[in-house]
Amino acid sequence: MLRSLLNQNPLTVAGIMSGTSLDGIDVAIVRIDGCGVDAKVRLLHFESFSYEEEVREKLKQLCSIDHSNVALLCGMNFAIAERFADAVLQTAAAAGMGMADIDLISTHGQTVWHIPVADETDPYLPKSTLQIGDLSVIAKRTGIPVVGDFRTADMAVGGQGAPLAPYGDFIMFRDAAKGRILQNIGGIGNCTAIPAQGTEEISNPAKESASVTATTHVDASNLIAFDTGPGNMIMDQVVYELSEGKLTYDADGAWAARGQVHIELLEEMLAHPYFAQLPPKTTGRELFGKAYTAAWLKTALDRGLAHEDIVATATAFTAYSIARAYQDFVFPHCAIAEVIVSGGGARNHTLLSMLQELLPQQAILTSDELGISGDAKEAILFALLGNDWIHGVPNNLPSATGAERPTIMGKLALP
């Protein structure tokens, strides 16, 4: 089975993504011709599956030091894997495909904790990361080889294990004529700044051979990529709390649109030390999760803010943190014409309007406007990462993660 995969091109890959927003599971079935920078991707079918509220709350517990426990962590590793497997089976069925039509499954897993920088005071807290959703469970349930657990390999060579999105951003969105920023707004916001004519910076030995070789690698040292800070994470939690669990997000940004941004509180939020750190840098629920949001929400309520003003201020926090990140770390080094937004935040019209107001010199677009589903984009990325693992191609970007060298990320589980 593995030998046939190694010699097969193109491949049909099911990419699975479940992000820090904890909203559910995305599955993209794609046809990939080639690998590395020359990969050509065609989306065959995409489905999204929402987590049940109980599952979402269990995952939030795992992402909290105060509420997690080893039994829950052990059990959820398998429980989430079962849901990943079922999501692939349902997506294949919806596409009119049998599992025999899928060559490979590639999964991000569900991040529950991420330590991008070692704790110098504790030798047992090195740079590390943990994603659950056991690969063997997915492989046995589906009958398909599974590649996953990508981030750990990048950390093993000195990287932060994130962000990984820039790899796919460069392959799918680079443009010879104009600089672009790819801004994903999931639970966390992450950006990839790609200078104009980035294609001329590529060294691709595969072009020198009639066949795809294991030396194909994306050489994108001119990229600037990092986590900008919270994406939907704080907004969603605030909406959940203020609605007493009736809402899980602010649809279209309608609630925020009715409120006024509290500038003083916003500036206090933007003073968080994360925003002053130089890239490469990553963050997650360990900094901006439930505990952070609970403390901030209490402050806002204690100051007498109306609910709509609280939601507007949380939304502005995401917009301002993104815009200031560009002004501090991107614009001094790279001319940008377009900001292309994907992820759940791309559907928040109030958030996009705030971004456009803060970035008047750049066009704010969604990836859907360029023909690539913003909902499916990250699941497509993980299909690309799995495809490159099969071809033996390094699939990290040291310029984005801070790794010492390119490396092949991923582990394999056979059915």
Short mmCIF file of C-alpha atoms in Angstrom, two decimals:
data_model
loop_
_atom_site.label_atom_id
_atom_site.label_comp_id
_atom_site.label_asym_id
_atom_site.label_seq_id
_atom_site.Cartn_x
_atom_site.Cartn_y
_atom_site.Cartn_z
CA MET A 1 0.00 0.00 0.00
CA LEU A 2 2.67 2.50 1.01
CA ARG A 3 4.88 1.57 -1.96
CA SER A 4 2.05 2.28 -4.40
CA LEU A 5 1.39 5.65 -2.76
CA LEU A 6 5.03 6.64 -3.04
CA ASN A 7 4.93 6.04 -6.80
CA GLN A 8 1.52 7.57 -7.45
CA ASN A 9 0.84 10.99 -8.95
CA PRO A 10 -1.64 12.65 -8.79
CA LEU A 11 -3.13 11.77 -5.41
CA THR A 12 -6.63 12.23 -4.05
CA VAL A 13 -6.24 13.46 -0.48
CA ALA A 14 -8.78 14.22 2.24
CA GLY A 15 -7.48 17.09 4.35
CA ILE A 16 -8.93 17.51 7.85
CA MET A 17 -8.79 20.76 9.80
CA SER A 18 -10.08 21.53 13.28
CA GLY A 19 -8.82 24.84 14.58
CA THR A 20 -8.48 26.87 17.74
CA SER A 21 -11.98 28.30 17.31
CA LEU A 22 -13.28 24.84 18.31
CA ASP A 23 -16.27 25.27 16.02
CA GLY A 24 -15.99 21.95 14.25
CA ILE A 25 -14.30 19.80 11.62
CA ASP A 26 -13.59 20.80 8.02
CA VAL A 27 -12.87 18.16 5.38
CA ALA A 28 -11.60 19.01 1.90
CA ILE A 29 -11.18 16.24 -0.67
CA VAL A 30 -8.69 17.45 -3.24
CA ARG A 31 -6.83 16.17 -6.27
CA ILE A 32 -3.15 17.10 -6.09
CA ASP A 33 -0.89 16.85 -9.12
CA GLY A 34 2.81 17.18 -8.29
CA CYS A 35 4.27 18.35 -5.00
CA GLY A 36 6.07 21.22 -3.34
CA VAL A 37 5.87 24.57 -5.06
CA ASP A 38 4.68 22.97 -8.31
CA ALA A 39 1.66 21.27 -6.74
CA LYS A 40 -1.61 21.88 -8.58
CA VAL A 41 -4.69 21.53 -6.40
CA ARG A 42 -8.30 20.98 -7.42
CA LEU A 43 -11.01 20.95 -4.76
CA LEU A 44 -13.38 18.04 -5.39
CA HIS A 45 -15.66 18.44 -2.38
CA PHE A 46 -15.82 20.23 0.95
CA GLU A 47 -17.93 19.68 4.04
CA SER A 48 -17.96 21.25 7.48
CA PHE A 49 -19.26 19.54 10.63
CA SER A 50 -20.05 21.54 13.75
CA TYR A 51 -19.02 20.18 17.12
CA GLU A 52 -21.87 19.50 19.49
CA GLU A 53 -21.95 22.02 22.33
CA GLU A 54 -20.90 19.34 24.84
CA VAL A 55 -17.86 18.41 22.74
CA ARG A 56 -16.90 22.06 22.34
CA GLU A 57 -17.08 22.63 26.07
CA LYS A 58 -15.03 19.48 26.76
CA LEU A 59 -12.34 20.79 24.40
CA LYS A 60 -12.37 24.15 26.16
CA GLN A 61 -11.75 22.27 29.42
CA LEU A 62 -8.75 20.55 27.85
CA CYS A 63 -7.38 23.94 26.79
CA SER A 64 -7.50 25.23 30.37
CA ILE A 65 -4.92 24.36 33.02
CA ASP A 66 -7.55 24.86 35.71
CA HIS A 67 -10.08 22.42 34.23
CA SER A 68 -8.15 19.80 32.25
CA ASN A 69 -7.36 16.32 33.53
CA VAL A 70 -5.44 13.33 32.20
CA ALA A 71 -8.47 11.04 31.91
CA LEU A 72 -10.36 13.57 29.79
CA LEU A 73 -7.28 14.16 27.64
CA CYS A 74 -6.81 10.43 27.06
CA GLY A 75 -10.45 9.84 26.21
CA MET A 76 -10.90 12.87 23.97
CA ASN A 77 -7.86 11.83 21.93
CA PHE A 78 -9.89 8.84 20.73
CA ALA A 79 -13.32 10.51 20.79
CA ILE A 80 -12.17 13.30 18.48
CA ALA A 81 -10.43 10.80 16.20
CA GLU A 82 -13.73 8.94 15.80
CA ARG A 83 -15.38 12.21 14.78
CA PHE A 84 -12.59 12.95 12.29
CA ALA A 85 -13.03 9.52 10.72
CA ASP A 86 -16.79 9.90 10.53
CA ALA A 87 -16.40 13.34 8.95
CA VAL A 88 -14.24 11.89 6.16
CA LEU A 89 -16.71 9.05 5.56
CA GLN A 90 -19.60 11.52 5.35
CA THR A 91 -17.70 13.87 3.06
CA ALA A 92 -16.79 11.06 0.68
CA ALA A 93 -20.41 9.94 0.60
CA ALA A 94 -21.61 13.48 -0.10
CA ALA A 95 -19.12 13.69 -2.96
CA GLY A 96 -20.42 10.43 -4.43
CA MET A 97 -17.07 8.78 -3.77
CA GLY A 98 -16.13 5.49 -2.18
CA MET A 99 -13.25 5.27 0.27
CA ALA A 100 -11.33 3.38 -2.41
CA ASP A 101 -11.31 6.65 -4.36
CA ILE A 102 -9.27 8.37 -1.62
CA ASP A 103 -5.55 7.67 -1.51
CA LEU A 104 -4.58 9.45 1.70
CA ILE A 105 -6.01 11.31 4.70
CA SER A 106 -4.04 14.19 6.17
CA THR A 107 -5.07 15.70 9.49
CA HIS A 108 -4.06 18.69 11.57
CA GLY A 109 -5.58 17.25 14.73
CA GLN A 110 -7.13 19.35 17.46
CA THR A 111 -4.67 21.55 19.33
CA VAL A 112 -5.19 21.48 23.09
CA TRP A 113 -1.93 23.11 24.21
CA HIS A 114 0.97 24.85 22.54
CA ILE A 115 4.24 26.02 24.13
CA PRO A 116 6.04 27.95 21.35
CA VAL A 117 8.80 29.20 23.68
CA ALA A 118 10.49 27.04 26.31
CA ASP A 119 10.07 27.92 29.97
CA GLU A 120 13.68 28.63 30.97
CA THR A 121 12.85 28.09 34.63
CA ASP A 122 11.43 24.59 34.16
CA PRO A 123 13.35 21.89 32.26
CA TYR A 124 10.12 19.90 31.93
CA LEU A 125 8.41 22.62 29.90
CA PRO A 126 10.46 22.74 26.70
CA LYS A 127 9.14 24.14 23.44
CA SER A 128 6.36 21.67 22.61
CA THR A 129 2.84 21.17 21.29
CA LEU A 130 -0.02 18.71 21.59
CA GLN A 131 -2.70 17.89 19.03
CA ILE A 132 -5.24 15.14 19.72
CA GLY A 133 -7.19 12.93 17.33
CA ASP A 134 -5.28 9.64 17.19
CA LEU A 135 -4.01 8.80 13.71
CA SER A 136 -4.41 5.03 14.08
CA VAL A 137 -8.07 5.36 15.05
CA ILE A 138 -8.75 7.39 11.89
CA ALA A 139 -6.81 4.93 9.72
CA LYS A 140 -8.55 1.84 11.13
CA ARG A 141 -12.02 3.39 10.90
CA THR A 142 -11.62 4.57 7.31
CA GLY A 143 -9.27 1.95 5.85
CA ILE A 144 -7.05 4.73 4.49
CA PRO A 145 -3.43 5.66 5.37
CA VAL A 146 -3.31 8.77 7.55
CA VAL A 147 -0.56 11.39 7.90
CA GLY A 148 -0.72 13.88 10.77
CA ASP A 149 0.93 15.40 13.83
CA PHE A 150 2.89 17.85 11.68
CA ARG A 151 3.86 20.55 14.15
CA THR A 152 6.17 18.44 16.33
CA ALA A 153 8.75 17.89 13.57
CA ASP A 154 9.20 21.62 13.04
CA MET A 155 9.68 22.09 16.78
CA ALA A 156 12.25 19.29 16.82
CA VAL A 157 14.45 21.42 14.52
CA GLY A 158 14.04 24.59 16.55
CA GLY A 159 10.81 26.01 15.16
CA GLN A 160 7.65 27.06 16.93
CA GLY A 161 5.55 24.49 15.06
CA ALA A 162 3.42 27.30 13.70
CA PRO A 163 2.17 29.00 11.69
CA LEU A 164 1.82 26.28 9.06
CA ALA A 165 -0.68 28.12 6.82
CA PRO A 166 2.05 30.12 5.00
CA TYR A 167 3.14 26.98 3.17
CA GLY A 168 -0.21 26.61 1.43
CA ASP A 169 -0.66 30.37 1.13
CA PHE A 170 2.53 30.64 -0.91
CA ILE A 171 1.65 27.72 -3.18
CA MET A 172 -1.91 28.89 -3.87
CA PHE A 173 -1.76 32.70 -3.73
CA ARG A 174 1.66 34.04 -4.74
CA ASP A 175 1.47 36.66 -7.48
CA ALA A 176 4.28 37.97 -9.66
CA ALA A 177 2.79 41.46 -9.96
CA LYS A 178 1.63 42.43 -6.48
CA GLY A 179 2.36 41.88 -2.82
CA ARG A 180 -0.32 40.09 -0.87
CA ILE A 181 -1.11 39.32 2.74
CA LEU A 182 -3.09 36.16 3.40
CA GLN A 183 -4.94 36.69 6.66
CA ASN A 184 -6.67 33.72 8.20
CA ILE A 185 -9.11 34.58 10.98
CA GLY A 186 -10.01 31.41 12.81
CA GLY A 187 -9.79 31.15 16.58
CA ILE A 188 -6.37 32.77 16.21
CA GLY A 189 -5.40 35.18 13.44
CA ASN A 190 -2.36 34.37 11.34
CA CYS A 191 -0.89 36.18 8.37
CA THR A 192 1.43 35.44 5.47
CA ALA A 193 2.97 38.38 3.64
CA ILE A 194 4.12 37.40 0.14
CA PRO A 195 6.14 40.02 -1.74
CA ALA A 196 5.40 40.68 -5.40
CA GLN A 197 7.27 38.47 -7.87
CA GLY A 198 7.70 35.86 -5.16
CA THR A 199 7.75 33.22 -7.87
CA GLU A 200 11.18 34.40 -8.98
CA GLU A 201 12.58 33.62 -5.55
CA ILE A 202 11.81 29.92 -5.94
CA SER A 203 14.45 27.28 -6.45
CA ASN A 204 12.79 24.09 -7.64
CA PRO A 205 15.07 21.22 -8.66
CA ALA A 206 12.03 19.22 -9.78
CA LYS A 207 11.83 21.43 -12.87
CA GLU A 208 15.19 20.04 -13.94
CA SER A 209 13.85 16.51 -14.07
CA ALA A 210 11.10 14.84 -16.06
CA SER A 211 9.67 13.37 -12.86
CA VAL A 212 8.85 14.76 -9.43
CA THR A 213 11.79 14.28 -7.10
CA ALA A 214 12.23 14.28 -3.35
CA THR A 215 14.25 17.51 -3.59
CA THR A 216 11.31 19.74 -4.47
CA HIS A 217 11.00 22.37 -1.73
CA VAL A 218 9.41 25.76 -1.29
CA ASP A 219 12.24 28.25 -0.82
CA ALA A 220 10.30 31.23 0.44
CA SER A 221 12.83 32.95 2.67
CA ASN A 222 11.36 36.34 1.76
CA LEU A 223 8.02 35.55 3.38
CA ILE A 224 6.91 37.23 6.61
CA ALA A 225 4.51 35.05 8.57
CA PHE A 226 3.29 34.94 12.16
CA ASP A 227 0.21 34.83 14.38
CA THR A 228 -1.32 38.29 14.63
CA GLY A 229 -3.16 37.41 17.85
CA PRO A 230 -6.78 36.53 18.62
CA GLY A 231 -9.08 35.96 15.68
CA ASN A 232 -12.60 34.85 16.53
CA MET A 233 -11.64 33.31 19.86
CA ILE A 234 -12.45 36.22 22.16
CA MET A 235 -15.40 37.46 20.11
CA ASP A 236 -17.02 34.03 20.11
CA GLN A 237 -16.54 33.45 23.84
CA VAL A 238 -17.90 36.91 24.66
CA VAL A 239 -20.99 36.30 22.51
CA TYR A 240 -21.49 32.89 24.12
CA GLU A 241 -21.30 34.34 27.62
CA LEU A 242 -23.44 37.41 26.97
CA SER A 243 -26.12 35.36 25.22
CA GLU A 244 -26.08 32.83 28.07
CA GLY A 245 -25.11 30.07 25.68
CA LYS A 246 -27.79 30.80 23.08
CA LEU A 247 -25.25 32.02 20.48
CA THR A 248 -21.78 30.73 19.66
CA TYR A 249 -20.70 33.60 17.39
CA ASP A 250 -21.79 37.03 16.13
CA ALA A 251 -23.41 36.21 12.77
CA ASP A 252 -22.24 38.68 10.11
CA GLY A 253 -20.95 40.92 12.90
CA ALA A 254 -24.50 42.22 13.41
CA TRP A 255 -24.24 42.54 17.20
CA ALA A 256 -20.93 44.40 17.00
CA ALA A 257 -22.38 46.74 14.35
CA ARG A 258 -24.92 48.04 16.89
CA GLY A 259 -22.25 48.96 19.45
CA GLN A 260 -19.56 51.57 20.02
CA VAL A 261 -15.91 50.65 20.52
CA HIS A 262 -14.58 51.56 23.97
CA ILE A 263 -11.23 53.04 22.94
CA GLU A 264 -9.64 53.10 26.42
CA LEU A 265 -10.41 49.42 27.00
CA LEU A 266 -9.24 48.59 23.49
CA GLU A 267 -5.87 50.28 24.08
CA GLU A 268 -5.44 48.34 27.31
CA MET A 269 -5.99 45.11 25.38
CA LEU A 270 -3.52 46.12 22.70
CA ALA A 271 -0.88 46.70 25.39
CA HIS A 272 -0.58 42.92 25.86
CA PRO A 273 3.14 42.02 25.54
CA TYR A 274 2.47 39.49 22.77
CA PHE A 275 1.90 42.25 20.25
CA ALA A 276 5.35 43.77 20.82
CA GLN A 277 7.18 40.48 20.25
CA LEU A 278 9.06 40.21 16.99
CA PRO A 279 8.11 37.49 14.48
CA PRO A 280 8.31 34.58 14.12
CA LYS A 281 5.78 34.14 16.89
CA THR A 282 2.70 32.07 17.60
CA THR A 283 -0.05 32.08 20.17
CA GLY A 284 -3.27 30.31 21.10
CA ARG A 285 -5.72 29.56 23.90
CA GLU A 286 -2.89 29.42 26.41
CA LEU A 287 -2.74 33.25 26.14
CA PHE A 288 -6.09 34.40 24.78
CA GLY A 289 -8.48 31.62 25.75
CA LYS A 290 -11.31 31.27 28.21
CA ALA A 291 -9.40 32.60 31.24
CA TYR A 292 -8.24 35.74 29.43
CA THR A 293 -11.72 36.38 28.06
CA ALA A 294 -13.42 35.86 31.43
CA ALA A 295 -11.14 38.41 33.09
CA TRP A 296 -11.57 40.92 30.26
CA LEU A 297 -15.34 40.48 30.16
CA LYS A 298 -15.56 41.10 33.92
CA THR A 299 -13.59 44.32 33.46
CA ALA A 300 -15.91 45.46 30.67
CA LEU A 301 -19.05 44.70 32.69
CA ASP A 302 -17.63 46.35 35.81
CA ARG A 303 -17.13 49.53 33.75
CA GLY A 304 -20.78 49.45 32.79
CA LEU A 305 -20.38 48.76 29.07
CA ALA A 306 -23.52 47.75 27.19
CA HIS A 307 -23.44 44.28 25.68
CA GLU A 308 -23.28 45.57 22.12
CA ASP A 309 -20.34 47.82 23.05
CA ILE A 310 -18.51 44.85 24.56
CA VAL A 311 -18.95 42.82 21.37
CA ALA A 312 -17.91 45.82 19.25
CA THR A 313 -14.76 46.31 21.35
CA ALA A 314 -13.85 42.60 21.16
CA THR A 315 -14.29 42.77 17.38
CA ALA A 316 -12.15 45.90 17.17
CA PHE A 317 -9.45 44.14 19.20
CA THR A 318 -9.06 41.58 16.43
CA ALA A 319 -9.13 44.24 13.68
CA TYR A 320 -6.65 46.59 15.38
CA SER A 321 -4.26 43.79 16.37
CA ILE A 322 -4.15 42.66 12.74
CA ALA A 323 -3.67 46.14 11.29
CA ARG A 324 -1.00 47.12 13.83
CA ALA A 325 0.86 43.86 13.19
CA TYR A 326 1.09 44.79 9.51
CA GLN A 327 2.22 48.33 10.30
CA ASP A 328 4.87 47.14 12.75
CA PHE A 329 6.22 44.02 11.06
CA VAL A 330 5.15 43.86 7.39
CA PHE A 331 4.79 47.27 5.74
CA PRO A 332 8.34 48.41 6.63
CA HIS A 333 9.70 45.46 4.61
CA CYS A 334 7.12 44.64 1.96
CA ALA A 335 4.74 46.61 -0.29
CA ILE A 336 1.26 45.13 -0.01
CA ALA A 337 -1.60 45.74 -2.46
CA GLU A 338 -4.15 43.20 -1.23
CA VAL A 339 -5.20 41.60 2.03
CA ILE A 340 -7.00 38.32 1.36
CA VAL A 341 -9.08 37.11 4.30
CA SER A 342 -10.20 33.54 4.96
CA GLY A 343 -11.60 31.56 7.88
CA GLY A 344 -14.74 32.24 9.88
CA GLY A 345 -13.79 35.89 10.34
CA ALA A 346 -14.20 36.47 6.61
CA ARG A 347 -17.97 36.25 7.16
CA ASN A 348 -17.95 38.96 9.82
CA HIS A 349 -18.86 42.06 7.81
CA THR A 350 -18.25 44.41 10.73
CA LEU A 351 -14.74 43.03 11.23
CA LEU A 352 -13.92 43.39 7.52
CA SER A 353 -15.26 46.96 7.49
CA MET A 354 -13.03 47.80 10.46
CA LEU A 355 -10.03 46.31 8.67
CA GLN A 356 -10.74 48.31 5.51
CA GLU A 357 -11.01 51.52 7.53
CA LEU A 358 -7.70 50.79 9.25
CA LEU A 359 -5.98 49.79 5.98
CA PRO A 360 -7.17 52.34 3.40
CA GLN A 361 -4.24 51.74 1.04
CA GLN A 362 -4.92 48.01 0.69
CA ALA A 363 -7.84 46.20 -0.95
CA ILE A 364 -9.58 43.86 1.51
CA LEU A 365 -10.75 40.72 -0.30
CA THR A 366 -11.86 37.25 0.68
CA SER A 367 -10.22 34.16 -0.75
CA ASP A 368 -13.62 33.16 -2.15
CA GLU A 369 -13.40 36.17 -4.46
CA LEU A 370 -10.23 34.62 -5.91
CA GLY A 371 -11.87 31.24 -6.45
CA ILE A 372 -10.56 29.41 -3.36
CA SER A 373 -13.05 28.68 -0.60
CA GLY A 374 -12.01 30.49 2.56
CA ASP A 375 -13.75 27.84 4.62
CA ALA A 376 -11.84 25.06 2.88
CA LYS A 377 -8.44 26.76 2.61
CA GLU A 378 -6.83 25.35 5.77
CA ALA A 379 -8.15 21.83 5.14
CA ILE A 380 -6.62 22.10 1.65
CA LEU A 381 -3.33 23.15 3.28
CA PHE A 382 -3.17 19.96 5.32
CA ALA A 383 -3.90 17.91 2.22
CA LEU A 384 -0.86 19.61 0.65
CA LEU A 385 1.30 18.86 3.71
CA GLY A 386 0.30 15.18 3.63
CA ASN A 387 0.93 14.98 -0.11
CA ASP A 388 4.45 16.35 0.36
CA TRP A 389 5.12 13.88 3.17
CA ILE A 390 4.32 11.05 0.77
CA HIS A 391 6.72 12.51 -1.81
CA GLY A 392 9.47 13.05 0.76
CA VAL A 393 9.43 16.82 0.33
CA PRO A 394 10.27 19.20 3.22
CA ASN A 395 7.00 20.94 4.03
CA ASN A 396 7.81 23.50 6.71
CA LEU A 397 8.81 27.12 6.15
CA PRO A 398 11.67 28.10 8.48
CA SER A 399 11.10 31.77 7.62
CA ALA A 400 7.64 31.45 9.18
CA THR A 401 8.27 29.10 12.11
CA GLY A 402 11.85 29.98 13.05
CA ALA A 403 13.09 26.44 12.42
CA GLU A 404 16.81 25.90 11.89
CA ARG A 405 16.26 24.11 8.59
CA PRO A 406 13.65 22.68 6.25
CA THR A 407 12.30 19.34 7.38
CA ILE A 408 9.62 16.80 6.51
CA MET A 409 6.74 17.14 8.96
CA GLY A 410 4.26 14.39 9.66
CA LYS A 411 3.78 10.84 10.94
CA LEU A 412 2.06 7.91 9.26
CA ALA A 413 -0.58 5.47 10.49
CA LEU A 414 -1.61 2.54 8.29
CA PRO A 415 -5.10 0.98 8.22
#
